[in-house]
Amino acid sequence: MVTTQLVKELRELTGAGMMDCKKALSETDGDLEKAIDVLREKGLASAAKKAGRVAAEGVVSSYVSTDFSKGTLVELNCETDFVAINPLFVKLSKEICEIASENQCDDVQTIESLNYKFNQEFSTVKDAIIGLVSKLGENISLRRVVNYSANNGVINTYIHGDGKIGVIVELESDNKSEDVFKVAKDICMQIAASNPLFLDVNSVDQLVVEKERQILKTQALNEGKPEQVVEKMVEGRIKKYYQEVCLTEQSFVKDPDLTVAKFIKNKSKELGSKIQIIRFSRFEKGEGIEKIEENFAEEVQKQMNKGNK
């Protein structure tokens, strides 16, 4: 008989999921040792042991619906760049994108519980991830997901450097043609290159601006500038700050003589329909994850020492 206590004990011994432990115990009529073997054979126990290792490598993938109305950005992490370029790993990340987009879901745990439609061997996205962990031998984790849906406009994405950076943009426009879709791609590339923190000046938190203003004022005074000209200098530097952190104020990468705002205005006139940037998201793989740096020679020596034991 499979009891709650048995399931709990098996989970503590293997680190496998609750439902996987329950299934393994059911298959083995409650035999704990045999259940451990079942989990190991399925790769679930070994996968759990790998789960503690830092997964700071990986890939950012994207998906856009055929009518340009929906788009998704996903970051799937692994431990090494070797696995990050593995076709099976890249394929899984793209499949998760499609599943997340179809369900318009941003919550990682919910996405992991969704049906994995691409392979009947796995019932959920989480099962597919665990299956790939067992096959490739590294910790793999779904880190973050963002979904956009345009009510009146288009969605586009851009992936840079084989998944190092991913961007998604929503443009509002009555014109939903391929031309506007291309404009969205240009804006995606701009964001990938220039990494803006805000959409426009109005999007900047005024507390952030005031803090920046005080820092700049102190800098100017420390430079020995006369107090009567400090205010003008500070406002000039605030304007420069906006040009660095606000997407619409940035110089357009493809034509530095234009700001992004001017580029959008020109395209609106050219295509006969007002175009407006509504929102954007930018993922850079591994950003914010503390990666443990190891000396390669020392790592090789460790492996040699293990082999000599």
Tab-separated table of C-alpha atoms in Angstrom:
chain	number	residue	atom	x	y	z
A	1	MET	CA	0.000	0.000	0.000
A	2	VAL	CA	1.311	3.441	-0.949
A	3	THR	CA	1.091	5.739	2.078
A	4	THR	CA	1.765	9.463	2.357
A	5	GLN	CA	4.703	8.669	4.646
A	6	LEU	CA	6.246	6.377	2.020
A	7	VAL	CA	5.893	9.032	-0.668
A	8	LYS	CA	7.492	11.596	1.627
A	9	GLU	CA	10.378	9.260	2.472
A	10	LEU	CA	11.043	8.437	-1.177
A	11	ARG	CA	10.982	12.119	-2.070
A	12	GLU	CA	13.525	12.905	0.657
A	13	LEU	CA	15.787	10.070	-0.505
A	14	THR	CA	15.715	10.930	-4.205
A	15	GLY	CA	14.646	14.561	-4.487
A	16	ALA	CA	12.150	13.532	-7.174
A	17	GLY	CA	8.725	15.148	-7.493
A	18	MET	CA	5.792	14.078	-5.323
A	19	MET	CA	3.738	12.625	-8.196
A	20	ASP	CA	6.785	10.830	-9.645
A	21	CYS	CA	7.435	9.232	-6.240
A	22	LYS	CA	3.807	8.174	-5.921
A	23	LYS	CA	3.844	6.611	-9.408
A	24	ALA	CA	7.111	4.774	-8.700
A	25	LEU	CA	5.744	3.346	-5.455
A	26	SER	CA	2.529	2.274	-7.175
A	27	GLU	CA	4.531	0.483	-9.865
A	28	THR	CA	6.567	-1.378	-7.229
A	29	ASP	CA	3.712	-2.141	-4.773
A	30	GLY	CA	5.198	0.145	-2.155
A	31	ASP	CA	8.741	-1.310	-2.256
A	32	LEU	CA	10.990	1.638	-1.412
A	33	GLU	CA	14.237	0.192	-2.796
A	34	LYS	CA	12.619	-0.844	-6.072
A	35	ALA	CA	10.931	2.562	-6.337
A	36	ILE	CA	14.328	4.250	-6.042
A	37	ASP	CA	15.576	2.052	-8.893
A	38	VAL	CA	12.542	2.976	-11.013
A	39	LEU	CA	13.193	6.678	-10.485
A	40	ARG	CA	16.882	6.230	-11.295
A	41	GLU	CA	16.031	4.299	-14.464
A	42	LYS	CA	13.732	7.118	-15.550
A	43	GLY	CA	16.430	9.656	-14.750
A	44	LEU	CA	14.255	11.418	-12.209
A	45	ALA	CA	16.424	10.810	-9.172
A	46	SER	CA	19.641	11.847	-10.917
A	47	ALA	CA	17.881	14.905	-12.293
A	48	ALA	CA	16.983	15.977	-8.790
A	49	LYS	CA	20.603	15.723	-7.662
A	50	LYS	CA	21.645	17.981	-10.520
A	51	ALA	CA	19.038	20.581	-9.624
A	52	GLY	CA	21.311	22.281	-7.107
A	53	ARG	CA	23.982	23.146	-9.668
A	54	VAL	CA	24.157	26.665	-11.059
A	55	ALA	CA	22.475	27.023	-14.451
A	56	ALA	CA	23.731	30.354	-15.793
A	57	GLU	CA	24.185	29.387	-19.429
A	58	GLY	CA	21.336	28.702	-21.814
A	59	VAL	CA	19.333	30.332	-24.543
A	60	VAL	CA	16.652	32.959	-25.076
A	61	SER	CA	14.051	31.870	-27.628
A	62	SER	CA	11.009	33.542	-29.144
A	63	TYR	CA	7.743	32.754	-30.863
A	64	VAL	CA	5.432	34.980	-32.936
A	65	SER	CA	2.002	33.932	-34.209
A	66	THR	CA	1.422	33.962	-37.970
A	67	ASP	CA	-0.877	36.994	-37.742
A	68	PHE	CA	1.689	38.950	-35.656
A	69	SER	CA	-0.854	39.389	-32.825
A	70	LYS	CA	0.918	37.270	-30.178
A	71	GLY	CA	4.524	36.797	-29.165
A	72	THR	CA	6.553	35.090	-26.475
A	73	LEU	CA	10.054	35.307	-25.038
A	74	VAL	CA	11.537	32.445	-22.988
A	75	GLU	CA	14.817	31.976	-21.145
A	76	LEU	CA	15.816	28.336	-20.632
A	77	ASN	CA	18.987	27.816	-18.595
A	78	CYS	CA	21.606	25.087	-18.395
A	79	GLU	CA	25.079	24.739	-16.904
A	80	THR	CA	27.412	24.913	-19.916
A	81	ASP	CA	27.557	26.540	-23.328
A	82	PHE	CA	27.998	23.051	-24.844
A	83	VAL	CA	24.475	22.081	-23.815
A	84	ALA	CA	23.165	25.567	-24.704
A	85	ILE	CA	23.910	24.904	-28.390
A	86	ASN	CA	22.680	21.312	-28.334
A	87	PRO	CA	19.846	20.951	-30.919
A	88	LEU	CA	17.649	19.111	-28.401
A	89	PHE	CA	18.025	21.915	-25.858
A	90	VAL	CA	17.323	24.644	-28.433
A	91	LYS	CA	14.333	22.665	-29.753
A	92	LEU	CA	12.851	22.351	-26.255
A	93	SER	CA	13.168	26.083	-25.630
A	94	LYS	CA	11.291	26.859	-28.853
A	95	GLU	CA	8.583	24.327	-28.045
A	96	ILE	CA	8.089	25.870	-24.591
A	97	CYS	CA	7.740	29.260	-26.325
A	98	GLU	CA	4.907	27.962	-28.464
A	99	ILE	CA	3.116	26.317	-25.531
A	100	ALA	CA	3.428	29.471	-23.406
A	101	SER	CA	2.104	31.624	-26.257
A	102	GLU	CA	-0.881	29.380	-26.922
A	103	ASN	CA	-1.822	29.538	-23.248
A	104	GLN	CA	-0.837	33.216	-22.820
A	105	CYS	CA	0.878	32.354	-19.560
A	106	ASP	CA	3.866	34.093	-17.920
A	107	ASP	CA	4.065	32.047	-14.711
A	108	VAL	CA	6.908	29.525	-14.864
A	109	GLN	CA	5.340	26.954	-12.521
A	110	THR	CA	2.039	27.054	-14.401
A	111	ILE	CA	3.823	26.617	-17.743
A	112	GLU	CA	5.758	23.642	-16.358
A	113	SER	CA	2.429	21.996	-15.484
A	114	LEU	CA	0.976	22.474	-18.983
A	115	ASN	CA	0.531	19.627	-21.446
A	116	TYR	CA	3.643	18.912	-23.515
A	117	LYS	CA	2.059	18.355	-26.917
A	118	PHE	CA	5.244	17.611	-28.878
A	119	ASN	CA	6.043	14.177	-27.430
A	120	GLN	CA	3.557	11.732	-25.876
A	121	GLU	CA	6.370	10.271	-23.775
A	122	PHE	CA	6.069	13.320	-21.505
A	123	SER	CA	2.776	14.506	-20.047
A	124	THR	CA	3.911	17.997	-18.958
A	125	VAL	CA	6.537	20.600	-19.841
A	126	LYS	CA	8.256	19.807	-16.528
A	127	ASP	CA	8.470	16.129	-17.496
A	128	ALA	CA	10.074	17.111	-20.819
A	129	ILE	CA	12.656	19.247	-19.005
A	130	ILE	CA	13.482	16.424	-16.589
A	131	GLY	CA	13.747	14.020	-19.502
A	132	LEU	CA	16.310	16.266	-21.182
A	133	VAL	CA	18.221	16.639	-17.903
A	134	SER	CA	18.582	12.860	-17.831
A	135	LYS	CA	19.696	12.742	-21.470
A	136	LEU	CA	22.187	15.641	-21.408
A	137	GLY	CA	23.421	15.274	-17.828
A	138	GLU	CA	23.027	18.890	-16.742
A	139	ASN	CA	20.652	20.896	-14.613
A	140	ILE	CA	18.108	22.611	-16.884
A	141	SER	CA	15.610	25.173	-15.655
A	142	LEU	CA	12.917	27.361	-17.143
A	143	ARG	CA	13.813	30.750	-15.716
A	144	ARG	CA	11.357	33.309	-17.096
A	145	VAL	CA	8.689	33.869	-19.713
A	146	VAL	CA	6.881	36.931	-21.067
A	147	ASN	CA	3.844	36.939	-23.361
A	148	TYR	CA	2.526	39.869	-25.401
A	149	SER	CA	-0.848	40.081	-27.126
A	150	ALA	CA	-1.681	43.059	-29.354
A	151	ASN	CA	-5.261	44.320	-29.446
A	152	ASN	CA	-4.559	46.762	-32.284
A	153	GLY	CA	-1.115	46.358	-33.764
A	154	VAL	CA	1.706	43.879	-34.153
A	155	ILE	CA	4.176	41.913	-32.047
A	156	ASN	CA	7.693	41.088	-33.171
A	157	THR	CA	10.806	39.604	-31.610
A	158	TYR	CA	14.535	39.511	-32.255
A	159	ILE	CA	17.115	36.986	-31.068
A	160	HIS	CA	20.762	38.027	-31.071
A	161	GLY	CA	23.907	35.905	-30.870
A	162	ASP	CA	22.360	32.413	-30.978
A	163	GLY	CA	20.086	33.201	-28.063
A	164	LYS	CA	22.345	35.416	-25.955
A	165	ILE	CA	19.822	38.291	-26.046
A	166	GLY	CA	16.132	38.273	-26.874
A	167	VAL	CA	13.737	41.186	-27.329
A	168	ILE	CA	9.971	41.431	-27.786
A	169	VAL	CA	8.106	44.602	-28.822
A	170	GLU	CA	4.468	45.604	-29.213
A	171	LEU	CA	3.573	48.349	-31.694
A	172	GLU	CA	0.111	49.871	-31.888
A	173	SER	CA	-1.106	50.713	-35.388
A	174	ASP	CA	-4.205	50.397	-37.549
A	175	ASN	CA	-1.808	49.183	-40.223
A	176	LYS	CA	-0.930	45.558	-39.427
A	177	SER	CA	1.045	44.921	-42.603
A	178	GLU	CA	4.425	43.312	-43.137
A	179	ASP	CA	5.902	46.840	-43.289
A	180	VAL	CA	4.854	47.618	-39.702
A	181	PHE	CA	6.097	44.167	-38.672
A	182	LYS	CA	9.505	45.159	-40.090
A	183	VAL	CA	9.433	48.422	-38.140
A	184	ALA	CA	8.883	46.353	-34.995
A	185	LYS	CA	11.926	44.246	-35.908
A	186	ASP	CA	14.052	47.402	-36.248
A	187	ILE	CA	12.927	48.535	-32.794
A	188	CYS	CA	13.745	45.089	-31.371
A	189	MET	CA	17.263	45.331	-32.783
A	190	GLN	CA	17.610	48.828	-31.332
A	191	ILE	CA	16.686	47.531	-27.878
A	192	ALA	CA	19.062	44.572	-28.165
A	193	ALA	CA	21.938	46.912	-29.041
A	194	SER	CA	21.231	49.873	-26.756
A	195	ASN	CA	19.531	48.225	-23.759
A	196	PRO	CA	17.132	51.051	-22.776
A	197	LEU	CA	15.726	50.954	-19.260
A	198	PHE	CA	12.513	52.842	-20.032
A	199	LEU	CA	10.149	53.396	-22.956
A	200	ASP	CA	10.103	57.209	-22.810
A	201	VAL	CA	10.686	60.166	-20.484
A	202	ASN	CA	7.231	59.782	-18.914
A	203	SER	CA	8.054	56.183	-17.997
A	204	VAL	CA	11.033	57.127	-15.834
A	205	ASP	CA	10.400	56.996	-12.109
A	206	GLN	CA	10.689	60.577	-10.874
A	207	LEU	CA	12.417	59.377	-7.707
A	208	VAL	CA	15.132	57.941	-9.950
A	209	VAL	CA	15.376	61.230	-11.851
A	210	GLU	CA	15.604	63.263	-8.638
A	211	LYS	CA	18.324	60.970	-7.305
A	212	GLU	CA	20.221	61.336	-10.580
A	213	ARG	CA	19.752	65.115	-10.436
A	214	GLN	CA	21.235	65.301	-6.935
A	215	ILE	CA	24.222	63.152	-7.942
A	216	LEU	CA	24.879	65.315	-11.008
A	217	LYS	CA	24.547	68.505	-8.991
A	218	THR	CA	27.097	67.262	-6.456
A	219	GLN	CA	29.430	66.252	-9.285
A	220	ALA	CA	29.195	69.703	-10.860
A	221	LEU	CA	29.841	71.472	-7.558
A	222	ASN	CA	32.800	69.174	-6.863
A	223	GLU	CA	34.203	70.129	-10.260
A	224	GLY	CA	34.328	73.692	-8.989
A	225	LYS	CA	31.649	75.040	-11.287
A	226	PRO	CA	29.951	78.311	-10.187
A	227	GLU	CA	26.669	77.593	-8.400
A	228	GLN	CA	24.738	79.911	-10.713
A	229	VAL	CA	25.510	77.695	-13.750
A	230	VAL	CA	25.200	74.370	-11.978
A	231	GLU	CA	21.427	74.104	-12.528
A	232	LYS	CA	21.774	74.550	-16.299
A	233	MET	CA	24.561	71.983	-16.373
A	234	VAL	CA	22.468	69.519	-14.377
A	235	GLU	CA	19.474	69.880	-16.698
A	236	GLY	CA	21.763	69.321	-19.686
A	237	ARG	CA	23.102	66.173	-18.087
A	238	ILE	CA	19.601	64.975	-17.210
A	239	LYS	CA	18.707	65.360	-20.876
A	240	LYS	CA	21.745	63.251	-21.758
A	241	TYR	CA	20.658	60.693	-19.147
A	242	TYR	CA	17.251	60.453	-20.833
A	243	GLN	CA	18.978	59.940	-24.194
A	244	GLU	CA	20.841	56.976	-22.741
A	245	VAL	CA	18.067	55.207	-20.821
A	246	CYS	CA	14.848	56.056	-22.718
A	247	LEU	CA	14.152	54.125	-25.909
A	248	THR	CA	12.382	56.957	-27.751
A	249	GLU	CA	15.167	59.434	-26.892
A	250	GLN	CA	18.027	57.197	-28.060
A	251	SER	CA	19.858	57.722	-31.336
A	252	PHE	CA	18.506	55.226	-33.844
A	253	VAL	CA	21.206	52.587	-34.443
A	254	LYS	CA	20.501	52.277	-38.183
A	255	ASP	CA	20.563	56.073	-38.658
A	256	PRO	CA	22.246	57.982	-35.786
A	257	ASP	CA	20.982	61.294	-37.220
A	258	LEU	CA	17.504	60.263	-36.049
A	259	THR	CA	16.126	59.520	-32.601
A	260	VAL	CA	13.934	56.445	-32.269
A	261	ALA	CA	10.946	58.787	-31.801
A	262	LYS	CA	11.762	60.551	-35.075
A	263	PHE	CA	12.207	57.219	-36.880
A	264	ILE	CA	8.740	56.109	-35.709
A	265	LYS	CA	7.241	59.452	-36.746
A	266	ASN	CA	8.790	59.173	-40.221
A	267	LYS	CA	7.538	55.603	-40.635
A	268	SER	CA	4.041	56.600	-39.517
A	269	LYS	CA	3.963	59.263	-42.231
A	270	GLU	CA	5.450	56.924	-44.849
A	271	LEU	CA	2.973	54.102	-44.155
A	272	GLY	CA	-0.029	56.353	-43.694
A	273	SER	CA	-0.890	55.174	-40.195
A	274	LYS	CA	0.215	56.286	-36.731
A	275	ILE	CA	2.648	53.867	-35.136
A	276	GLN	CA	3.270	53.861	-31.395
A	277	ILE	CA	5.619	51.754	-29.277
A	278	ILE	CA	3.512	50.311	-26.457
A	279	ARG	CA	5.978	48.157	-24.529
A	280	PHE	CA	9.083	45.996	-24.752
A	281	SER	CA	11.002	43.351	-22.822
A	282	ARG	CA	14.652	42.403	-23.121
A	283	PHE	CA	16.139	39.126	-21.819
A	284	GLU	CA	19.879	38.540	-21.634
A	285	LYS	CA	20.729	34.950	-20.792
A	286	GLY	CA	22.083	34.446	-17.296
A	287	GLU	CA	21.787	38.100	-16.275
A	288	GLY	CA	21.557	38.412	-12.510
A	289	ILE	CA	22.627	34.797	-11.901
A	290	GLU	CA	25.774	34.464	-9.852
A	291	LYS	CA	27.964	32.089	-11.804
A	292	ILE	CA	30.640	30.109	-10.001
A	293	GLU	CA	33.915	30.516	-11.872
A	294	GLU	CA	36.215	27.514	-11.667
A	295	ASN	CA	39.788	27.133	-12.793
A	296	PHE	CA	39.716	24.751	-15.767
A	297	ALA	CA	43.058	23.113	-14.924
A	298	GLU	CA	41.907	22.530	-11.342
A	299	GLU	CA	38.641	21.030	-12.595
A	300	VAL	CA	40.542	18.598	-14.858
A	301	GLN	CA	42.787	17.634	-11.931
A	302	LYS	CA	39.709	16.962	-9.778
A	303	GLN	CA	38.346	14.600	-12.419
A	304	MET	CA	41.727	12.817	-12.698
A	305	ASN	CA	41.880	12.411	-8.939
A	306	LYS	CA	38.406	10.867	-8.935
A	307	GLY	CA	39.502	8.411	-11.611
A	308	ASN	CA	42.526	7.327	-9.567
A	309	LYS	CA	40.453	6.445	-6.496
